[in-house]
XYZ file of C-alpha atoms in Angstrom:
406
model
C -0.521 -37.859 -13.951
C -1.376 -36.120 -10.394
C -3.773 -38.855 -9.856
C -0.500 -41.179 -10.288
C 1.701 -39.111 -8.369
C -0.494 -38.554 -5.381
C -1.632 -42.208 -5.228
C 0.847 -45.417 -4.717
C -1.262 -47.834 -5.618
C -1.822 -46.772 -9.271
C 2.268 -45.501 -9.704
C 2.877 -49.517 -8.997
C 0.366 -50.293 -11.497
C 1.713 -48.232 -13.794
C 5.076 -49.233 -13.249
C 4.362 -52.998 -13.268
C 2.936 -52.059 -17.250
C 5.555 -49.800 -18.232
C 8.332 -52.220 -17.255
C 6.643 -55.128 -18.965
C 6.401 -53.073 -21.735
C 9.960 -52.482 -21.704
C 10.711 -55.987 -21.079
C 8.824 -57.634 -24.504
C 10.326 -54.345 -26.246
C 14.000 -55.651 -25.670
C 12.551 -59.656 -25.723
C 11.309 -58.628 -29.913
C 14.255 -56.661 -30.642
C 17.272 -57.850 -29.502
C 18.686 -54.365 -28.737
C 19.840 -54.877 -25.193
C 22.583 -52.057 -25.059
C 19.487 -49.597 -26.034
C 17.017 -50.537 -24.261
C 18.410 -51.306 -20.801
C 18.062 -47.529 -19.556
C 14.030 -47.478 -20.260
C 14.085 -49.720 -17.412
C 15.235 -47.015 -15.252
C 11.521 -45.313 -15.648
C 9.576 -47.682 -13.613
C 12.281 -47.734 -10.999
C 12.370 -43.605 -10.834
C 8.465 -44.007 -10.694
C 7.927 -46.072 -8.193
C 10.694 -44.615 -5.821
C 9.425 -41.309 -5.914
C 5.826 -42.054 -5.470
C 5.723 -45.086 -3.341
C 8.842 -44.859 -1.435
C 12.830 -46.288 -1.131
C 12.026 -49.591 -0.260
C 9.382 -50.471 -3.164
C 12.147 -48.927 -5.700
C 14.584 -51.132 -4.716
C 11.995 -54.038 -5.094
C 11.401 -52.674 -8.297
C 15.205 -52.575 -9.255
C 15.514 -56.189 -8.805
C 12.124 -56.966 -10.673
C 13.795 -54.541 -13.850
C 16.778 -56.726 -12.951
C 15.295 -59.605 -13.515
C 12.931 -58.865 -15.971
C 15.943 -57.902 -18.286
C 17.738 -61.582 -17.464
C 14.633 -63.229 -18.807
C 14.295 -61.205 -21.748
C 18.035 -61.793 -22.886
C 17.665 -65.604 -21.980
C 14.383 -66.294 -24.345
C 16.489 -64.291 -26.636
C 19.281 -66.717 -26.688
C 22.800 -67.086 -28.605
C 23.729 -63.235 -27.696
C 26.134 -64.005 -24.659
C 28.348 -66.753 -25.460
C 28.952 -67.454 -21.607
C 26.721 -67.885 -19.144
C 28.804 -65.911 -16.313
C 28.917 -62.786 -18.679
C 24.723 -62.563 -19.109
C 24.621 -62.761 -15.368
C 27.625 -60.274 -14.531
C 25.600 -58.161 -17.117
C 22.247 -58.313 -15.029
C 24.156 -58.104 -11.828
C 25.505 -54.497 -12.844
C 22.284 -53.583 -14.677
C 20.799 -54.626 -10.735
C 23.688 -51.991 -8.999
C 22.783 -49.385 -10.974
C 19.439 -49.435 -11.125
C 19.610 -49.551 -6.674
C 21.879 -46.856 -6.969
C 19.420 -44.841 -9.289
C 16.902 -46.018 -6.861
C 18.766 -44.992 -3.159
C 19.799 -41.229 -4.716
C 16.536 -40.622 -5.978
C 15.087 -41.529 -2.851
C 17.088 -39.414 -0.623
C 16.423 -36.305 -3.022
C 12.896 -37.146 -2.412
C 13.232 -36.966 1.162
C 15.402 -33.811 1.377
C 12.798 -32.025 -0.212
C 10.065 -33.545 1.466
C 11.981 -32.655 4.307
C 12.609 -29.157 3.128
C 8.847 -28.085 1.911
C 8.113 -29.053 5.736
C 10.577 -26.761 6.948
C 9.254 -24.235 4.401
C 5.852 -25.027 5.769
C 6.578 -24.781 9.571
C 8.425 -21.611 8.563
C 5.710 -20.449 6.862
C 3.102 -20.977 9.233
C 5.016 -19.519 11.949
C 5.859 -16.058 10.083
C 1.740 -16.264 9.243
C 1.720 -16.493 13.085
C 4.136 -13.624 13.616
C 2.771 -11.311 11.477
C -0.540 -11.651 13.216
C 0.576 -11.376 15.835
C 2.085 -8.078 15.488
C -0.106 -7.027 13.641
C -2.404 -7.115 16.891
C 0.160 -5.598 18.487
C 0.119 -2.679 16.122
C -3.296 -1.955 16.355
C -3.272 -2.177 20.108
C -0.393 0.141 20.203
C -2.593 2.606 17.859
C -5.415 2.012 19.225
C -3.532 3.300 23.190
C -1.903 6.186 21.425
C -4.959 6.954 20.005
C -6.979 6.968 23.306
C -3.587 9.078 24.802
C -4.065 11.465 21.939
C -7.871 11.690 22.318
C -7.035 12.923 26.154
C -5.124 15.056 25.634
C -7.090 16.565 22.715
C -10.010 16.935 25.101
C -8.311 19.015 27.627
C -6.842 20.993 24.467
C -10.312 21.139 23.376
C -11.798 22.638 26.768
C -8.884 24.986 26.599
C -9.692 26.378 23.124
C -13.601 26.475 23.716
C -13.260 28.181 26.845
C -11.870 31.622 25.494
C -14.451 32.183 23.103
C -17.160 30.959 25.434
C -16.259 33.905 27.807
C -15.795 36.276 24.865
C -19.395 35.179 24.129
C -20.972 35.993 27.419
C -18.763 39.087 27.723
C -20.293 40.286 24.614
C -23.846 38.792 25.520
C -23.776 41.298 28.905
C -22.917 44.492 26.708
C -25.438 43.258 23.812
C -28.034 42.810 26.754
C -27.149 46.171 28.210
C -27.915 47.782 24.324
C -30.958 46.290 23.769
C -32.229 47.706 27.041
C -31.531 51.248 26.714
C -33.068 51.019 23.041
C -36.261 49.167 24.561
C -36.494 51.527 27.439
C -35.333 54.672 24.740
C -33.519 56.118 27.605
C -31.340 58.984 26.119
C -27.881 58.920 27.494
C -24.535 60.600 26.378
C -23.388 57.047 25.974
C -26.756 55.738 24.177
C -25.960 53.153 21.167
C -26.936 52.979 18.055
C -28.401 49.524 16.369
C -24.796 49.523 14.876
C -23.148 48.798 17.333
C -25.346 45.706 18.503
C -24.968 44.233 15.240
C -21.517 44.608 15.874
C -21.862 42.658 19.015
C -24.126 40.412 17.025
C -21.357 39.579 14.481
C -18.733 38.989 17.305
C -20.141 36.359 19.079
C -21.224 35.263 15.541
C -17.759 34.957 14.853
C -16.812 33.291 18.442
C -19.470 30.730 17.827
C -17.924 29.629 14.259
C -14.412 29.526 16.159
C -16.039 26.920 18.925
C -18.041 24.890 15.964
C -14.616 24.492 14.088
C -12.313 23.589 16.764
C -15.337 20.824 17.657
C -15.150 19.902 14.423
C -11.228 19.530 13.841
C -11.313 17.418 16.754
C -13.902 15.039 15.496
C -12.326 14.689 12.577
C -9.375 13.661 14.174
C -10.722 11.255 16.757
C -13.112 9.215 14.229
C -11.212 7.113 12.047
C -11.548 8.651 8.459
C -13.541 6.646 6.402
C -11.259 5.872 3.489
C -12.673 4.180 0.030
C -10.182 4.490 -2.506
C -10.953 3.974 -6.210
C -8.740 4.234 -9.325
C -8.935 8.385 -10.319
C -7.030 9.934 -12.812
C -4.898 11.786 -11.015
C -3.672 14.795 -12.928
C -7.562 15.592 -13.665
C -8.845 15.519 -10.186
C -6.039 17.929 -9.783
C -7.204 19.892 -12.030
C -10.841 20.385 -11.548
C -9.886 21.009 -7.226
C -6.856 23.274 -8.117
C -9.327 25.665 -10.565
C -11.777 26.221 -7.169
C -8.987 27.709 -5.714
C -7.932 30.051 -8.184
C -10.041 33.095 -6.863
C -8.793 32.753 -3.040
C -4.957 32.294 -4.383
C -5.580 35.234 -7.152
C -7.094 37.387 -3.882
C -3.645 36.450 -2.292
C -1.651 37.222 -4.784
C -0.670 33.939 -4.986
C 0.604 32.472 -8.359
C 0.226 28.460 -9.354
C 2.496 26.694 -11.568
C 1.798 23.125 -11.608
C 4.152 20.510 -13.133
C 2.743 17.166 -14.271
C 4.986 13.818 -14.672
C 3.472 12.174 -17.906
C 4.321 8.763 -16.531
C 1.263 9.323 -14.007
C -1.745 7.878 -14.859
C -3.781 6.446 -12.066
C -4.234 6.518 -8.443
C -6.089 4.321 -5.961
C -7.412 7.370 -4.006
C -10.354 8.477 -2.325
C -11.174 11.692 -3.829
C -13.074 13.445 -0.850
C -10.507 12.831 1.560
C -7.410 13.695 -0.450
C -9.324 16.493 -1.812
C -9.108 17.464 1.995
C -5.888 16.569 2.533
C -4.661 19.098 -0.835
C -6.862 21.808 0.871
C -5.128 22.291 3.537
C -2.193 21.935 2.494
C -2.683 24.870 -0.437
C -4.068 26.882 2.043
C -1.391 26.435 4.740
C 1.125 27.787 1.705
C -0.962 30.498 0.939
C -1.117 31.784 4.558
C 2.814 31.440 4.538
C 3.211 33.897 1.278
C 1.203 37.135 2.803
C 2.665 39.354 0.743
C 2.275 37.021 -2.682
C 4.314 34.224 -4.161
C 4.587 31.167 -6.452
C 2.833 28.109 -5.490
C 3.883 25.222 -7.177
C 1.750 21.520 -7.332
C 3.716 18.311 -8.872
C 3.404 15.186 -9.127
C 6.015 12.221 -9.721
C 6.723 8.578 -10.357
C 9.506 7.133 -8.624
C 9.190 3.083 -8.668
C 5.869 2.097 -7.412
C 5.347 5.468 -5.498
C 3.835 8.293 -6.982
C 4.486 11.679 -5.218
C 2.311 14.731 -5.124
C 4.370 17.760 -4.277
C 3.047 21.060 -2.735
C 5.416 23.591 -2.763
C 5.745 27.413 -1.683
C 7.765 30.070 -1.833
C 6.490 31.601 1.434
C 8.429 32.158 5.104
C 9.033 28.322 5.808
C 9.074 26.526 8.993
C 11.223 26.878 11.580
C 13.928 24.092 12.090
C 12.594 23.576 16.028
C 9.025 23.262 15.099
C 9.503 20.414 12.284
C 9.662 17.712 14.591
C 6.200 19.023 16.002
C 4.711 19.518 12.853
C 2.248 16.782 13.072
C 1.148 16.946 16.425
C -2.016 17.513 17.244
C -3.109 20.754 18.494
C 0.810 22.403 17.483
C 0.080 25.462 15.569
C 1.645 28.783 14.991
C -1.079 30.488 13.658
C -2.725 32.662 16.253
C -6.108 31.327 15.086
C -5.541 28.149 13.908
C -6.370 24.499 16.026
C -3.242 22.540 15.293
C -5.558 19.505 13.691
C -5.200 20.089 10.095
C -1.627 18.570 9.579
C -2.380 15.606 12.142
C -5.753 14.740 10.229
C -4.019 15.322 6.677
C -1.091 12.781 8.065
C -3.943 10.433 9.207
C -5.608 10.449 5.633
C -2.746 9.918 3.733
C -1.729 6.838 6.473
C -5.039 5.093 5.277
C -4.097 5.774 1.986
C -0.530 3.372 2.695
C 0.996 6.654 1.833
C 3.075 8.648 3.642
C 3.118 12.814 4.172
C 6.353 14.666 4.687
C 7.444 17.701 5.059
C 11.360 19.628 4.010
C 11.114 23.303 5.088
C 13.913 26.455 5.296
C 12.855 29.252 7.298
C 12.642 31.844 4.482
C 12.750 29.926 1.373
C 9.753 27.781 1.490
C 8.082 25.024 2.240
C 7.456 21.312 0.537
C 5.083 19.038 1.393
C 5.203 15.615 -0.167
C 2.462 13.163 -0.338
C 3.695 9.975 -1.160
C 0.758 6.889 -2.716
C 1.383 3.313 -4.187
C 1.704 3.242 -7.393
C -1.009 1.865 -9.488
C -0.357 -0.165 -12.571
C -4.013 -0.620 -13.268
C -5.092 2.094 -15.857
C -8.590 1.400 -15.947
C -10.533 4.546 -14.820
C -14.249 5.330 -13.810
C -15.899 7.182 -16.694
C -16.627 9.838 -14.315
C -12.856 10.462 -14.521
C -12.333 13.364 -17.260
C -9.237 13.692 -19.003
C -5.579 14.605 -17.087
C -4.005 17.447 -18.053
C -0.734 16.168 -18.711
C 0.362 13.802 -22.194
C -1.219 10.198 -21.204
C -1.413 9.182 -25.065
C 2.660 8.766 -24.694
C 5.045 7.401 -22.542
C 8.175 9.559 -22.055
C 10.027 9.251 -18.714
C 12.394 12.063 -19.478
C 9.318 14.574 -20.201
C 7.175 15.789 -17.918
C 4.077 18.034 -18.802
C 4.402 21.709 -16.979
C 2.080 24.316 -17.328
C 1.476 28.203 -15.503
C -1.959 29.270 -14.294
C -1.855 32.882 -13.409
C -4.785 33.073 -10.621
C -6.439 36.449 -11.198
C -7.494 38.659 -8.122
C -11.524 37.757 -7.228
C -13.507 41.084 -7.675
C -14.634 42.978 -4.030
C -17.815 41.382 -2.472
């Protein structure tokens, strides 16, 4: 039948069979009156594949065909006028069957054409700002990668002087003890492993602000995979149990059963979760309730970090994200940006509702996957994923113990 429809050639064959058909079908039975609409088959047939003007040819052929049929059948219409009358109204409404099915044939021809042209043209539109996107990332990107450099100059250059500062004194010590010149002010060994563990120190500070900023400035590499969610939070939530315990930090997490699986990359959001737990922790110094959650809402799923610590103050929200913004005395400002950046390349989106003195949420917010089917790598979530419930949700307390002294 698609053969038919997409070639002329064969719809007129067909047509030209269907109506002689027709035509010996009303010849041998003499029902007229019943048969006179099958005639209206070809016609439609023909008019929609091979166009207005061969239905209307067709119309008068059904026309005529029906005449001939009623004349070999003889002694139905007393008059002559009345069989004719008969075939000229069969002929009207068989054109007028003809013209209207035409023109509906047209109007949508007319209209997938306009749906094609508008198609095309939003394909076009998207692409194009699409490019424009990326170029517009791509210049923020390089504008952000500036000024990160002169940031990064900035922050490297104070430890790089407390470094040769404490090279000089370390260089002073080890000459006294090589010379073994006894002074009032001699040094012990002590003391130069004191010196020792400074610039130790100053040297991890330069390697991690280097390494914030690369992190930042290369693209991260994002390859996400369907993960049961609720058991990757799990096994990275029980690492941290020993730094939060240490902290006096309690965790509470709160699981929606109606969370199965996510299309995440594991490393990266493992990264993303780190920072963010430690960022709460460092906000409750003297102890608190952290709380992790996660949530279904449509075709989003939300992971919520939550603390109970000193919040954020209203001024500094809009500069949350910013690269290099901090208000830790030794932090680089990168971790929020990068986490943002992450959760971006996830199609996700990271958020933040803070009250100076109440606490802190951070929300990350995914797609939604519908697709169940896990890795068998994946171990089992600890929320309910046996039942569906969207009124329960699966809650559960882990009291992080204090790590013993090193």
């Amino acid at each position: 039948m698609k053969k038919v429809l997409k070639r002329p050639a064969l719809a007129l064959g067909l047509a030209t069979a269907l109506m002689t058909a027709i035509g010996a079908l009303d010849y041998f039975t003499g029902q007229e009156c019943q048969v006179v609409a099958l005639y209206l088959l070809p016609v439609s047939l023909v008019v929609w594949v091979a166009g207005r003007r061969w239905g209307m040819a067709f119309s008068l052929l059904s026309a005529c065909t029906w005449l001939a049929a009623e004349v070999g059948i003889g002694g139905i219409h007393a008059r002559q006028s009345s069989l004719l009358w008969n075939a000229l109204m069969f002929l009207t409404v068989f054109l007028m069957v003809a013209l209207l099915l035409s023109a509906l044939h047209d109007m949508m021809n007319s209209l997938e054409r306009r749906v094609r042209l508008r198609t095309s043209q939003l394909r076009e539109e998207m692409t194009r700002r699409h490019d424009a996107d990326l170029a517009r990332l791509r210049a923020e990107r390089l504008a952000q990668v500036g000024t990160m450099a002169a940031q990064v100059a900035h922050e490297v250059r104070n430890p790089l002087g407390a470094i040769s500062l404490n090279l000089d004194l370390l260089a002073c010590e080890v000459t006294e003890l090589a010379d073994g010149i006894p002074t009032p002010a001699s040094h012990t060994p002590y003391e130069a492993l004191t010196l020792v563990e400074q610039i130790r120190a100053e040297v991890d500070r330069v390697e991690k602000v280097v390494r914030d900023y690369l992190g930042f400035a290369r693209l991260p590499k994002v390859m996400p995979a369907p993960h049961s969610l609720h058991a990757f939070l799990d096994e990275k939530l029980a690492l941290l149990l020993p730094e939060l315990g240490a902290a006096h930090v309690r965790l509470i997490k709160s699981y929606d059963p109606r969370v199965h699986t996510a299309n995440i990359d594991v490393v990266q959001l493992w990264q993303v979760l780190l920072n963010l737990v430690l960022n709460a922790r460092d906000a409750m110094p003297e102890g608190g309730v952290l709380r992790v959650t996660t949530r279904q809402t449509g075709t989003t799923l939300q992971i919520g970090v939550i603390d109970t610590g000193c919040g954020i103050r209203t001024e500094d929200l809009p500069s949350l994200f910013t690269p290099f913004f901090t208000t830790k005395a030794k932090g680089t400002g990168l971790g929020l940006a990068l986490s943002q950046q992450i959760i971006a390349e996830h199609n996700g989106e990271l958020s933040c509702q803070s009250v100076s003195g109440t606490g802190t949420t951070f929300t990350i917010t995914l797609p939604y996957m519908l697709d169940e089917t896990l890795p068998t790598s994946a171990g089992p979530s600890s929320g309910s994923l046996d039942h569906f419930n969207p009124r329960a949700s699966s809650s559960h307390e882990l009291h992080a113990q204090p790590s013993p002294a090193c």
